[in-house]
Each structure stands twice: as C-alpha cells, then as structure tokens.
PDB file of C-alpha atoms (C1' of nucleotides) in Angstrom:
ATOM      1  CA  UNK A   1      73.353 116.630  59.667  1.00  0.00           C
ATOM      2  CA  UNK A   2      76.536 118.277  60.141  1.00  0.00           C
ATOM      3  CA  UNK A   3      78.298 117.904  63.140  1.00  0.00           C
ATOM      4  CA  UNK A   4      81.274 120.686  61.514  1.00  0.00           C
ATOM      5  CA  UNK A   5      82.544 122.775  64.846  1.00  0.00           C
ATOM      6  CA  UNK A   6      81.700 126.357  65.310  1.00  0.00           C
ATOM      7  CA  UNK A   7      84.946 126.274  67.477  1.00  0.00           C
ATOM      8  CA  UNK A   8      85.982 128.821  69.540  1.00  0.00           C
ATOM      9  CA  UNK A   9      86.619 132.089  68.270  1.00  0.00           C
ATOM     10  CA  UNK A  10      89.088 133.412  71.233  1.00  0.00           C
ATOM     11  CA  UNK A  11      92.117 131.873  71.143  1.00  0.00           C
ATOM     12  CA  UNK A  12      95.330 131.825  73.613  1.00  0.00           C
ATOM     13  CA  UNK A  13      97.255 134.569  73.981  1.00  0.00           C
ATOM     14  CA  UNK A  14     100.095 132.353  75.364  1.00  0.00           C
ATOM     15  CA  UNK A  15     100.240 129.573  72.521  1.00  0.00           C
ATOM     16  CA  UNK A  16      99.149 130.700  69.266  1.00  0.00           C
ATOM     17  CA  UNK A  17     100.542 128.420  67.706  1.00  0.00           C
ATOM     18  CA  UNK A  18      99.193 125.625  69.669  1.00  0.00           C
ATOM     19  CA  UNK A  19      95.899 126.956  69.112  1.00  0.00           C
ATOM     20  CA  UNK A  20      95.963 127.203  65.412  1.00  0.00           C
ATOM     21  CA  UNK A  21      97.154 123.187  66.312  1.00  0.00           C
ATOM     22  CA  UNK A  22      94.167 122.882  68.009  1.00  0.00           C
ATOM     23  CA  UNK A  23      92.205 124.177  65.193  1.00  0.00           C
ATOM     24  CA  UNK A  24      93.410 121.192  62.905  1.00  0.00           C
ATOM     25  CA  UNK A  25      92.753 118.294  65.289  1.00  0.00           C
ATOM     26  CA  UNK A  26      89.323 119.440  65.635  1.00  0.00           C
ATOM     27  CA  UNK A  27      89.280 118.518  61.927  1.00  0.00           C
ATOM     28  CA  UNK A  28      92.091 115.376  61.440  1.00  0.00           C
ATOM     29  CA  UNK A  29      91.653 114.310  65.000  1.00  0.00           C
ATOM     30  CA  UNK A  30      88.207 113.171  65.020  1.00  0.00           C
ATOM     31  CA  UNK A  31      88.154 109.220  64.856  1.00  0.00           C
ATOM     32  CA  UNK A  32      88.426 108.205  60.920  1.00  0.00           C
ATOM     33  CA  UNK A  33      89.547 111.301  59.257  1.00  0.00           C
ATOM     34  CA  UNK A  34      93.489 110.314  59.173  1.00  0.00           C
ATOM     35  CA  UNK A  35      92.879 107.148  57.886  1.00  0.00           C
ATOM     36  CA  UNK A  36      90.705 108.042  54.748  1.00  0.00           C
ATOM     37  CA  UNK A  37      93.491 110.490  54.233  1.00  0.00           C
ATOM     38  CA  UNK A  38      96.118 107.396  54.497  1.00  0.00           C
ATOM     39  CA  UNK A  39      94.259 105.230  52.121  1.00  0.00           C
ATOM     40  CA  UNK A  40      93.393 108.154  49.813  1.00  0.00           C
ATOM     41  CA  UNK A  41      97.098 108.588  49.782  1.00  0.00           C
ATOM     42  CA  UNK A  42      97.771 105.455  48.212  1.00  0.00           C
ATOM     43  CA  UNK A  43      95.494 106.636  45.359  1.00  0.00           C
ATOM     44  CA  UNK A  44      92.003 107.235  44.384  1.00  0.00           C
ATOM     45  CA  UNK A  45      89.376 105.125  45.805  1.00  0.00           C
ATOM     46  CA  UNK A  46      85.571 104.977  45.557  1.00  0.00           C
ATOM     47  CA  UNK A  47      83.073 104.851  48.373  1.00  0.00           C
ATOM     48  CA  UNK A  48      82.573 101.314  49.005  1.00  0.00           C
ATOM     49  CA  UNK A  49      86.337 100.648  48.718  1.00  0.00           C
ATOM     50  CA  UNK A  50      87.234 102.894  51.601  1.00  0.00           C
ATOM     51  CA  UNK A  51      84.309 101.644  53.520  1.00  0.00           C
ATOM     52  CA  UNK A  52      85.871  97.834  53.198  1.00  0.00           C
ATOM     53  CA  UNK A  53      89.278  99.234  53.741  1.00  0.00           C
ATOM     54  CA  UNK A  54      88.054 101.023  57.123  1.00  0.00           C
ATOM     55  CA  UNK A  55      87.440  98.149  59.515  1.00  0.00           C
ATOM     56  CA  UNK A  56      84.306  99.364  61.739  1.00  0.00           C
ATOM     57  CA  UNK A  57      83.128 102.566  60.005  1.00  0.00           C
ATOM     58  CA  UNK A  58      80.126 102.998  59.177  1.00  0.00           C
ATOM     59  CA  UNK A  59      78.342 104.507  56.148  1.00  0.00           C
ATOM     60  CA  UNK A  60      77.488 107.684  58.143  1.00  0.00           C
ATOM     61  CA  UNK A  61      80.335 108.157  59.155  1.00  0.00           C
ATOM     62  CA  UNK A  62      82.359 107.619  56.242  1.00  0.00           C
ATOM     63  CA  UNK A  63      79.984 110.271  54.582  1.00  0.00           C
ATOM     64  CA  UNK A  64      80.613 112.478  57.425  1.00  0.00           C
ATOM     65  CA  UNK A  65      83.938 112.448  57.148  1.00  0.00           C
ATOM     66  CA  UNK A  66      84.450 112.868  53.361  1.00  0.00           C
ATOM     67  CA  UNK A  67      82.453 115.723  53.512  1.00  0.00           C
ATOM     68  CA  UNK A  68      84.146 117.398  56.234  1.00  0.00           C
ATOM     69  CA  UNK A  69      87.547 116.818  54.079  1.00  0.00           C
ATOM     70  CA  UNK A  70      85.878 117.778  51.015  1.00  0.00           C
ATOM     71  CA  UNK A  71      84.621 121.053  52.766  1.00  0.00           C
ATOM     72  CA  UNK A  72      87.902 121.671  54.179  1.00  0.00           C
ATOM     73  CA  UNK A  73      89.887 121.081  50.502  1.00  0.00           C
ATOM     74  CA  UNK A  74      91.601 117.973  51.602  1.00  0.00           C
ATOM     75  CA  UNK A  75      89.721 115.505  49.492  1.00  0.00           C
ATOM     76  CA  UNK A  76      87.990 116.254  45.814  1.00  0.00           C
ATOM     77  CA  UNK A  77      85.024 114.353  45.110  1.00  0.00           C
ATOM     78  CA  UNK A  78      84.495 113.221  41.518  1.00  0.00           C
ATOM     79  CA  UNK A  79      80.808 112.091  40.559  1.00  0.00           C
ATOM     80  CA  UNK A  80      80.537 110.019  37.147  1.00  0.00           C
ATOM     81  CA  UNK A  81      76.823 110.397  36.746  1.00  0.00           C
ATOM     82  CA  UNK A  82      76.418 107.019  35.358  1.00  0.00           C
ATOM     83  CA  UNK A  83      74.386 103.558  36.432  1.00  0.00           C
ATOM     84  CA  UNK A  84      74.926 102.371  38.528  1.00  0.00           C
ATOM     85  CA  UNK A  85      76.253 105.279  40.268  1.00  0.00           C
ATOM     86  CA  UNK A  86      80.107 106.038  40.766  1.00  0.00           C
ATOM     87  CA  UNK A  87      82.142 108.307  42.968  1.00  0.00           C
ATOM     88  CA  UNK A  88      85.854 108.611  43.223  1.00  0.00           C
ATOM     89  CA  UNK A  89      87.666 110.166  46.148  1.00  0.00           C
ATOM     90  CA  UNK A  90      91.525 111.391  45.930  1.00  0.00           C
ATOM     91  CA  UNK A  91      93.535 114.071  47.504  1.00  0.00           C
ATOM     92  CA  UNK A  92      93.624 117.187  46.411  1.00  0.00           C
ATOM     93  CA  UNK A  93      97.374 118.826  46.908  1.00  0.00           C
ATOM     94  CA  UNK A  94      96.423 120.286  50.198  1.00  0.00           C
ATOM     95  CA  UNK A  95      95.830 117.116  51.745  1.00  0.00           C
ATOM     96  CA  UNK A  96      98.642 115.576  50.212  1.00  0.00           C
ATOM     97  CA  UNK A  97     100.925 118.152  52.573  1.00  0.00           C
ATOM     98  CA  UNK A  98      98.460 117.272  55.328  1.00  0.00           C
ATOM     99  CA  UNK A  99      99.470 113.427  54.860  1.00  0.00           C
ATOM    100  CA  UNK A 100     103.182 114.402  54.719  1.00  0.00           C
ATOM    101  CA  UNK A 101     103.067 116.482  58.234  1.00  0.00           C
ATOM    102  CA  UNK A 102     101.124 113.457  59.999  1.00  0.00           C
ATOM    103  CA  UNK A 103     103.657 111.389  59.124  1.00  0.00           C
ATOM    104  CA  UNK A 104     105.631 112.008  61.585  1.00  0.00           C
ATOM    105  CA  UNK A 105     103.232 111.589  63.703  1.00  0.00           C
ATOM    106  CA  UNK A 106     102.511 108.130  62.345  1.00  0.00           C
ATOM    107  CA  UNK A 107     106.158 107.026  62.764  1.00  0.00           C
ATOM    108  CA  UNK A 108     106.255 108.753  66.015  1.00  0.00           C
ATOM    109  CA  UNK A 109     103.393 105.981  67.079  1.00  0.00           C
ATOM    110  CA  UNK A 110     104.801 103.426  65.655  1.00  0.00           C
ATOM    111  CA  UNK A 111     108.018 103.654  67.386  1.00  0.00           C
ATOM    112  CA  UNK A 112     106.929 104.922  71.117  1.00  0.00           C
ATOM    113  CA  UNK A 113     103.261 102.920  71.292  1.00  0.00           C
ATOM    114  CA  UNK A 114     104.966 100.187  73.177  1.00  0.00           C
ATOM    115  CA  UNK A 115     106.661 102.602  75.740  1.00  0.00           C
ATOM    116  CA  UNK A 116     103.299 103.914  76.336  1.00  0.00           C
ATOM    117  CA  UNK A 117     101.655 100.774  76.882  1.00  0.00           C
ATOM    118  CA  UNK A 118     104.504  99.570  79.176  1.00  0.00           C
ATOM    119  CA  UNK A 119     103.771 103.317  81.227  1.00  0.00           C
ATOM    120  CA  UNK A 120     100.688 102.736  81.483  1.00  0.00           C
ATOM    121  CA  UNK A 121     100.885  99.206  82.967  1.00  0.00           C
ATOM    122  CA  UNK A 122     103.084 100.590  85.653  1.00  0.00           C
ATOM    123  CA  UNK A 123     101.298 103.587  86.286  1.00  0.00           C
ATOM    124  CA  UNK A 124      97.941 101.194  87.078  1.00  0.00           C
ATOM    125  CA  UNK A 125      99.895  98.559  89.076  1.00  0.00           C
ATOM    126  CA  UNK A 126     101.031 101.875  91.209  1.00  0.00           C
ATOM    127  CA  UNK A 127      97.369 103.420  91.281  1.00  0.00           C
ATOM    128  CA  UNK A 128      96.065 100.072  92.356  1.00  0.00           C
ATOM    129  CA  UNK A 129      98.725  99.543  95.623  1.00  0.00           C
ATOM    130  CA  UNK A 130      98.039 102.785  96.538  1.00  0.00           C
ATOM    131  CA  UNK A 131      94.631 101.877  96.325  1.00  0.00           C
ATOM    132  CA  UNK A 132      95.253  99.204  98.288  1.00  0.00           C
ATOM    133  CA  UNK A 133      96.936 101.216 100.994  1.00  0.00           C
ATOM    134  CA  UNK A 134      94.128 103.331 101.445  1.00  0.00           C
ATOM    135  CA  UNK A 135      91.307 100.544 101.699  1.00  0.00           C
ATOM    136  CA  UNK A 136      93.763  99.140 105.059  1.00  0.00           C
TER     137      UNK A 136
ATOM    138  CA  UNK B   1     101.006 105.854  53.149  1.00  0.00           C
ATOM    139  CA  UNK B   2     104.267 103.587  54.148  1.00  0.00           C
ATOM    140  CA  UNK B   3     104.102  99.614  53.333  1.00  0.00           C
ATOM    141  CA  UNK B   4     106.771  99.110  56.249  1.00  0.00           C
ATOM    142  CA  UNK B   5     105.822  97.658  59.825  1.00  0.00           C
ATOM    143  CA  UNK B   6     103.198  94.842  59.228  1.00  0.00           C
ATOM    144  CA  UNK B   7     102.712  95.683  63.291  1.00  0.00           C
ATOM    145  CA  UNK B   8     102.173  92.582  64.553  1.00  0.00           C
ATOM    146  CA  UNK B   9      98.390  93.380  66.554  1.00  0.00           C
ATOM    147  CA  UNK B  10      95.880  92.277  64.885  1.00  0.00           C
ATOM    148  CA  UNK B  11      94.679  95.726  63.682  1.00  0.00           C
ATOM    149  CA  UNK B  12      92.959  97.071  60.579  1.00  0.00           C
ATOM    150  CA  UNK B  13      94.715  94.729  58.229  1.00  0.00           C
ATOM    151  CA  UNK B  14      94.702  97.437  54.823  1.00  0.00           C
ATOM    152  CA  UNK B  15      96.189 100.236  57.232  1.00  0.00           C
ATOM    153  CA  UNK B  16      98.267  98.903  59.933  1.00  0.00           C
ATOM    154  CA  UNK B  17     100.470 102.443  60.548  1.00  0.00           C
ATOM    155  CA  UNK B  18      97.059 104.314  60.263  1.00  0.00           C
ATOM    156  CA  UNK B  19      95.399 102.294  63.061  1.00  0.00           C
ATOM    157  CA  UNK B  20      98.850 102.464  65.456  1.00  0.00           C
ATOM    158  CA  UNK B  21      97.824 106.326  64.191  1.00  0.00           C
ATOM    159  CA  UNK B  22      94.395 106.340  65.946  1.00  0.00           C
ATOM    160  CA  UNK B  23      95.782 105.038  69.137  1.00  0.00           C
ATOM    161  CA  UNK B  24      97.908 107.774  69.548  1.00  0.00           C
ATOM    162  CA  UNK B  25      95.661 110.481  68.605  1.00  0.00           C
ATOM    163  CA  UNK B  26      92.990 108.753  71.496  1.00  0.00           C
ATOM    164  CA  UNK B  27      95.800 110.173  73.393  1.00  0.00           C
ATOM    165  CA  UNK B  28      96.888 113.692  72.343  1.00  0.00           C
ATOM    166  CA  UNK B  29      93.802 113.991  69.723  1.00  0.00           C
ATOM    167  CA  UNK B  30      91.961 115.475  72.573  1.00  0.00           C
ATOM    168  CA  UNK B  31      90.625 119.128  73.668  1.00  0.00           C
ATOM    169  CA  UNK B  32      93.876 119.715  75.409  1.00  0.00           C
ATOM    170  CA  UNK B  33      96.647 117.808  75.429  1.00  0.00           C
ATOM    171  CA  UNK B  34      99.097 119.175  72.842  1.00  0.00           C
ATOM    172  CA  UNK B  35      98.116 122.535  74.359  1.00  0.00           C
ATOM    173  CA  UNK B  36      99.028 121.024  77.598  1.00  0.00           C
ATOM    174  CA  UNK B  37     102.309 119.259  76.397  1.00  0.00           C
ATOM    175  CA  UNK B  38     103.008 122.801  73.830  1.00  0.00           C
ATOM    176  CA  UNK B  39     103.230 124.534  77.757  1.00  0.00           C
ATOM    177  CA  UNK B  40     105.600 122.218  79.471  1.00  0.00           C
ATOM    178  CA  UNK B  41     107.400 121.827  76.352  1.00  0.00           C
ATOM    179  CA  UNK B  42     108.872 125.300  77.432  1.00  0.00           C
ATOM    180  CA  UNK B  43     109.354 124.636  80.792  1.00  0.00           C
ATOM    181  CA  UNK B  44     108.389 122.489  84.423  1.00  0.00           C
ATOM    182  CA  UNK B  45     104.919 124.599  85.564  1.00  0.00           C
ATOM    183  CA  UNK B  46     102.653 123.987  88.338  1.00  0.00           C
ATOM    184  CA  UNK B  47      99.304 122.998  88.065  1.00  0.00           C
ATOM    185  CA  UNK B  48      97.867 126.634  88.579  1.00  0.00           C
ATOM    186  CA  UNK B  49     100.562 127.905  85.906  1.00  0.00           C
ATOM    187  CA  UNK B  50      98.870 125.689  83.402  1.00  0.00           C
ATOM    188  CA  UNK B  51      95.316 126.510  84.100  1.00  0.00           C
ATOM    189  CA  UNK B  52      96.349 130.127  83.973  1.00  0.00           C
ATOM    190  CA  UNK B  53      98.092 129.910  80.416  1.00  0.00           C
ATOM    191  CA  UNK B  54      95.024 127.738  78.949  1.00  0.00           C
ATOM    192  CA  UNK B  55      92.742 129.792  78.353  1.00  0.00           C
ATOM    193  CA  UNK B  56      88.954 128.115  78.815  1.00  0.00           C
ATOM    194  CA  UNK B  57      90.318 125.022  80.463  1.00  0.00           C
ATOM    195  CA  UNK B  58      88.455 123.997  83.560  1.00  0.00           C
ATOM    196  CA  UNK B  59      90.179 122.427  86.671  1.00  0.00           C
ATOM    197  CA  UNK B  60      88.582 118.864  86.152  1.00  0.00           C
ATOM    198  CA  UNK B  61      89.963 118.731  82.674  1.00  0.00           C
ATOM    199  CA  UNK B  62      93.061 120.020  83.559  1.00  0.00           C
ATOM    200  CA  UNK B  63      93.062 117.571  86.170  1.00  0.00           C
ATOM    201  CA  UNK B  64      92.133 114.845  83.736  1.00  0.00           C
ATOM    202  CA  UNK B  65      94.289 115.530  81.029  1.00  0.00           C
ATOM    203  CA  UNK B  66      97.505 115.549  83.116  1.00  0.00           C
ATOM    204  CA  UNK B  67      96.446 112.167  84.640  1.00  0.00           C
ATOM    205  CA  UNK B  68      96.658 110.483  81.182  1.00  0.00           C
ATOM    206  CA  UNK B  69      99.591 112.260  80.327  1.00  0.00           C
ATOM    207  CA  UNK B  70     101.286 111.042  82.934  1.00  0.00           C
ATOM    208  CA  UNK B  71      99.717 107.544  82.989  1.00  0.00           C
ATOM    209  CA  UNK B  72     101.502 107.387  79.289  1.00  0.00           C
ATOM    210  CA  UNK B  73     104.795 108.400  80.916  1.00  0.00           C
ATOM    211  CA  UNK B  74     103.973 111.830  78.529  1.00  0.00           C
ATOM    212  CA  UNK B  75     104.581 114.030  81.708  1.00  0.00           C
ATOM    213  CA  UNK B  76     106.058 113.636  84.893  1.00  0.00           C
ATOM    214  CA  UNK B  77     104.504 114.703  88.637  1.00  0.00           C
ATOM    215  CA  UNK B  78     106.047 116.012  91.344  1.00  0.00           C
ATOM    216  CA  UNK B  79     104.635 116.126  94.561  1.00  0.00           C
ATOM    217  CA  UNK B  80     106.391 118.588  97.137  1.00  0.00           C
ATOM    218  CA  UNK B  81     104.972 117.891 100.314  1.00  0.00           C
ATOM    219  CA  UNK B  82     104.911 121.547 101.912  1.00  0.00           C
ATOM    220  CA  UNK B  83     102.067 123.952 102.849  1.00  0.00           C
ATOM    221  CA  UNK B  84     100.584 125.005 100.626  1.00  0.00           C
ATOM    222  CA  UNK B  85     100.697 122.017  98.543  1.00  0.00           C
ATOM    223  CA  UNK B  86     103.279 122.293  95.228  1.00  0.00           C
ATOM    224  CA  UNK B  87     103.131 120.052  92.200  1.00  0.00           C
ATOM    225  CA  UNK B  88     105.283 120.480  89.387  1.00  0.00           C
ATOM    226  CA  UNK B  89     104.583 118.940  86.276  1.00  0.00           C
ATOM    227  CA  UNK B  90     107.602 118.663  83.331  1.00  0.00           C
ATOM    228  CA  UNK B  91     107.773 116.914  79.897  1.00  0.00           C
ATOM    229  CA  UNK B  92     109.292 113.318  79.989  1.00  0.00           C
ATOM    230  CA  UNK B  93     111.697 112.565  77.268  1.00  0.00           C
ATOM    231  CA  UNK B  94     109.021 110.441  75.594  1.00  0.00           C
ATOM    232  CA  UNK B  95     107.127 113.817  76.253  1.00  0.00           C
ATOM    233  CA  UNK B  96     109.928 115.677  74.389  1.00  0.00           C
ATOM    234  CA  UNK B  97     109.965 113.606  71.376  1.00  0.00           C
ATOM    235  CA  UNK B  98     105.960 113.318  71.074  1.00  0.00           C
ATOM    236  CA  UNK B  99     106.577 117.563  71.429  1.00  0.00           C
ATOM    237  CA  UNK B 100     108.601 117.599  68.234  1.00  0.00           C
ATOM    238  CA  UNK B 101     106.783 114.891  66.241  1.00  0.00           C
ATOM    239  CA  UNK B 102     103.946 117.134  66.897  1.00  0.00           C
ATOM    240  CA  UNK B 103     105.545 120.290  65.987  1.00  0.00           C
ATOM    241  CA  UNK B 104     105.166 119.195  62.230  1.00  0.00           C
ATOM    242  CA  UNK B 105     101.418 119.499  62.459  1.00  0.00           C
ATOM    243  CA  UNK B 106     101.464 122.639  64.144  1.00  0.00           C
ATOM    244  CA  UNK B 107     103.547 124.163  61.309  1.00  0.00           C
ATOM    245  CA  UNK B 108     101.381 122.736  58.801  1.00  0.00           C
ATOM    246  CA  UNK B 109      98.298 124.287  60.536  1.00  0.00           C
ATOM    247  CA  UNK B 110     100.262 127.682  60.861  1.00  0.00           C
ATOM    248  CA  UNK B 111     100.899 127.253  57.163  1.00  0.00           C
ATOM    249  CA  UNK B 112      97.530 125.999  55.254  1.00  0.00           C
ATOM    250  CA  UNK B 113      95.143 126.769  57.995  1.00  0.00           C
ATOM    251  CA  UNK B 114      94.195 129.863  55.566  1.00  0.00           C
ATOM    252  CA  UNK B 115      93.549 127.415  52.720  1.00  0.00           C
ATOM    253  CA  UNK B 116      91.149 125.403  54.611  1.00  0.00           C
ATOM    254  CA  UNK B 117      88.939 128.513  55.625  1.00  0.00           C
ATOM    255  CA  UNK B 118      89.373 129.439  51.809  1.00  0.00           C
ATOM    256  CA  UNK B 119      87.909 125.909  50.753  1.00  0.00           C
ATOM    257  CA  UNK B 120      85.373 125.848  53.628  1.00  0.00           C
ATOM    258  CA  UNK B 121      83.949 129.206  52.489  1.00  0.00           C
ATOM    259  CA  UNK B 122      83.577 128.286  48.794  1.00  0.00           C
ATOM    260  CA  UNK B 123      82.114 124.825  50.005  1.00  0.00           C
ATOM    261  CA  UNK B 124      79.527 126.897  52.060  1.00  0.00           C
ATOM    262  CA  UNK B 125      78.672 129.316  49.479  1.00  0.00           C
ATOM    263  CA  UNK B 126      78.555 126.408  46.197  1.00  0.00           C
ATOM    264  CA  UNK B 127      76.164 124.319  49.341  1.00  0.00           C
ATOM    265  CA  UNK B 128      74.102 126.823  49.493  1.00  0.00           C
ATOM    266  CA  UNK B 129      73.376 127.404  45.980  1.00  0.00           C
ATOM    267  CA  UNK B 130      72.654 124.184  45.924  1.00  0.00           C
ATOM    268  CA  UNK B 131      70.574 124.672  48.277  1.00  0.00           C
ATOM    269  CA  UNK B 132      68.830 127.190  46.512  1.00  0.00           C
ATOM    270  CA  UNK B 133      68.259 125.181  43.216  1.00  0.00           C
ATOM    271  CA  UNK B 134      66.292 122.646  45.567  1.00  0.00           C
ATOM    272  CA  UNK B 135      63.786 124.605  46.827  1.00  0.00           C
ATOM    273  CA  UNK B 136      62.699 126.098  43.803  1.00  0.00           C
TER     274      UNK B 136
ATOM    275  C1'  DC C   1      97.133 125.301  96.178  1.00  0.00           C
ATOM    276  C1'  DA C   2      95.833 121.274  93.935  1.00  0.00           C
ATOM    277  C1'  DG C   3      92.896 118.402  93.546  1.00  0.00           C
ATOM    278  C1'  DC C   4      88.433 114.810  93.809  1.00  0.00           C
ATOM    279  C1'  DA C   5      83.235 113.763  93.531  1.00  0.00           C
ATOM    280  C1'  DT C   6      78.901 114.600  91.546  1.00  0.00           C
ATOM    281  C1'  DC C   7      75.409 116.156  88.461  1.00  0.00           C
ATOM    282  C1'  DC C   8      74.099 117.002  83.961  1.00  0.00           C
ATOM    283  C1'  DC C   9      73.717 118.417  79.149  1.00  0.00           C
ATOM    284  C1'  DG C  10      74.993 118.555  74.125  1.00  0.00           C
ATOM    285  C1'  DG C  11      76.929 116.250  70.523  1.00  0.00           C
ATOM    286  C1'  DC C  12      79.188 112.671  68.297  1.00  0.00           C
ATOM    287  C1'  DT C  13      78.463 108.265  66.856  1.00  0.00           C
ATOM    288  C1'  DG C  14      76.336 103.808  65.590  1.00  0.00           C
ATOM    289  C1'  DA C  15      72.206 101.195  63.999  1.00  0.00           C
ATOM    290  C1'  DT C  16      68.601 101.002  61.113  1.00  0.00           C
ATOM    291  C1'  DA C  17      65.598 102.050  57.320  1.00  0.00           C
ATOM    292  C1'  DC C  18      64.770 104.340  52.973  1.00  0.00           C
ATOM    293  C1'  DT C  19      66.151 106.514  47.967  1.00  0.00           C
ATOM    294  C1'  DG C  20      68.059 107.852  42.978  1.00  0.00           C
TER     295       DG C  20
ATOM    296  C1'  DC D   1      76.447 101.946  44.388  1.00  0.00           C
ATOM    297  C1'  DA D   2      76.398 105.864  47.092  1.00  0.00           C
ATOM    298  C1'  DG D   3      74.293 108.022  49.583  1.00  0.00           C
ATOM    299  C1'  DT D   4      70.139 110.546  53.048  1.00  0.00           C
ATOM    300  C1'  DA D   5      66.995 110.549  57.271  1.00  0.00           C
ATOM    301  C1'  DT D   6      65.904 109.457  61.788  1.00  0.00           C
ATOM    302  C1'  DC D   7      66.315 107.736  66.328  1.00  0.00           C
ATOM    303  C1'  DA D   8      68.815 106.338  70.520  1.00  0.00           C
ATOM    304  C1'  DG D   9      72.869 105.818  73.547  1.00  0.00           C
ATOM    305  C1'  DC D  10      77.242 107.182  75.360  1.00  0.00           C
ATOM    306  C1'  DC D  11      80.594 109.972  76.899  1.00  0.00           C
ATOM    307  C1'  DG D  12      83.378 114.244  76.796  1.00  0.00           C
ATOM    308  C1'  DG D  13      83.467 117.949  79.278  1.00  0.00           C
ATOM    309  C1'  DG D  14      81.436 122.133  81.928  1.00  0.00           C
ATOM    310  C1'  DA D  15      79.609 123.785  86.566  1.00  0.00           C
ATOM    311  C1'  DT D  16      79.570 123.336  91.191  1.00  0.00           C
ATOM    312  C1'  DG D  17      80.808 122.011  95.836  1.00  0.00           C
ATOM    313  C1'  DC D  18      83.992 119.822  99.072  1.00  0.00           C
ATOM    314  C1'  DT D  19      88.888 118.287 101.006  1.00  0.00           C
ATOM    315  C1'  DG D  20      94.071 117.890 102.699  1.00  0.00           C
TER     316       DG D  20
END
DNA sequence: CAGCATCCCGGCTGATACTG
DNA sequence: CAGTATCAGCCGGGATGCTG
C-alpha cells in the first residue's frame, strides 16, 4: 500500500549536499506532491476539492500523496467525525517553508520553460540530420 | 501560491505555475540530474569524472541523463576528436541559473530534512498503534 | 575512454470495485 | 464524502555485452 522509499542509506562523499537534495525530491518530486502543496498553500481544502482542483489525479493517488506529506509533517490532516464524513487538509509550518523554497523553482520554470522547449526543438532537428547522414 | 502568469497553454486551469512546475521537475525531478548539474556546477568534467563522483550511478544512466540535459540546452558537450576519445561536459548559462534556483531546495533539505525524519518516525510509531488497536 | 543496444525486473501508477 | 483493496500495465533504471 505504501510505495514510501527505503532510499539509499550511503550517500556521496563528493556532494552531500546534493544528496540530502536528492533525499527531498524523492519526496516533492514524485508527480502530484508540489501541487497539493501549491493549492494547500492557498488555504485549507478538503479531499474532493483538491481532487477537482488536480486535473488527472486520481483518488489513489491523491491518498497516496497526502499521506506521504502527512507522514513527512508537511500536511496535517483534520478528521470531523461527522455524516457525511469530512476531512480538511492544510499545511502545517514545515510545509509552508517547503512551498517558499520551491518557489523559486516555480518562477525559475516559468521564466526558462520556453528556452527549453526552443533547445529541445533544435537539439531533435540536429539528432534527426545526423540521422539522416548516417542512413546515406 | 502566486495568482500572476495565467500561462497561456492550456494547462491545469486552478494551478497554472504549479503545472509549468511539473514540467520542469519531469526534467531535473529525476534520480540524477541535480546531482549531475550540482557536479558541473563546480566545474567542466568528463564523462568518467562524473561517473566517478556519483556514487551508484551506472553508465547508461549517466549516459541518459546527460542526453536530456543537454537536449534542454541544461549542459553543453564537447567532443574532442583525439585517441582516446575526450568529452567534456560544462553547465550552460540556462544550466547556471537552473543551478541556483535549485540551490534553494537544497538548503531547505539541509535545513528541515531532520524535521521530516522527526515527523516520519512519530507517523510510524502513532501507525502502528493503530495498528495495534485493529487487531485486537 | 565514452558510449550504444539489449534484456529484464520491480515499482509506481491508473482503473476499477467495494466500504463506513 | 473520503477513503481502502486489488489487479494490470508501463517504464525507470540496473546488468551485461559490444563498438569507435
């Protein structure tokens, strides 16, 4: 049921830092986890909310990934035992740094995506002449 | 997070920064690549410099991981044609500023990775209580 | 030295069906 | 509403062997 990562115990003696980086993607960098962290920054939400709000998740994975943030003290869970049931999700103070640091990751995106498209077209028109080349 | 950039793709309409987000973690969200891109940030190395300094890293992911690095215009490759064979590999300056929006995750990692096995240990232990109760 | 090609497994992930 | 359980498929990534 839980696909948390064992990870690695040895790290790199050459970039401990980069390890320790490593160490935090394998729990923000999965596919859904920084964007219930975005929406939970705009304030608390319930289940079915972020489920709308996250175009092509799925309840698994949705539960998946709360728990892992739960577990890991990003996100508090809050469980009104009424009916019919209610559950609210928010960020606990620790994730509220988290959002902060991947911010600049966020703008970083959202200012050098296009660059990296435009590389990429170039560096497949190259791959395919030389493709080309090789097939004469 | 930011109500800025309506990003004109047709993305995930609630979280348009989020889903430019995603893209770029497809990209250096990966087993390697900040590890790779942490290395070069520090200077041009050669391929067998890289696999050296990452520890556990195989030659086909190496191999792979540089590819879409440079397909992004991340890194650059240069191809010395002498015997034996000499690639360098170097940051780009879109590498360099994907380095340092990075480098604010890999503080915040140095800085509340400690929490996060705090709250993953009390998770774990309150779980298994839990746990416990059930199978009484 | 710096790769590419191939095989293959484990797990993440999605789809579906069922509960309190 | 907010989950849990189960099954099936895909692909990341490791191991190995071969080239220029």
């Amino acid at each position: 049921m839980e696909p948390s990562t064992p990870s690695s115990g040895a790290c790199n003696e050459h970039t401990p830092s980069m390890c320790r980086a490593r160490e935090i993607l394998d729990r923000v960098g999965d596919k859904w986890s920084l964007q219930v962290i975005a929406l939970l920054g705009e304030r608390t939400k319930r289940f079915t909310e972020l489920k709308r709000e996250i175009d092509g998740i799925s309840q698994r994975m949705l539960t998946v990934t709360l728990r892992g943030l739960e577990r890991d003290g990003i996100v508090s869970r809050t469980v009104y035992p009424v009916m019919p049931p209610r559950v609210d999700y928010a960020l606990t103070p620790l994730g509220r740094t988290l959002m902060d640091a991947a911010s600049s990751l966020v703008r970083w995106a959202e200012t050098h995506l296009d660059e990296i498209d435009e590389a990429r077209a170039e560096y497949d028109v190259r791959a395919a002449e030389t493709d080309a080349l090789k097939s004469m």
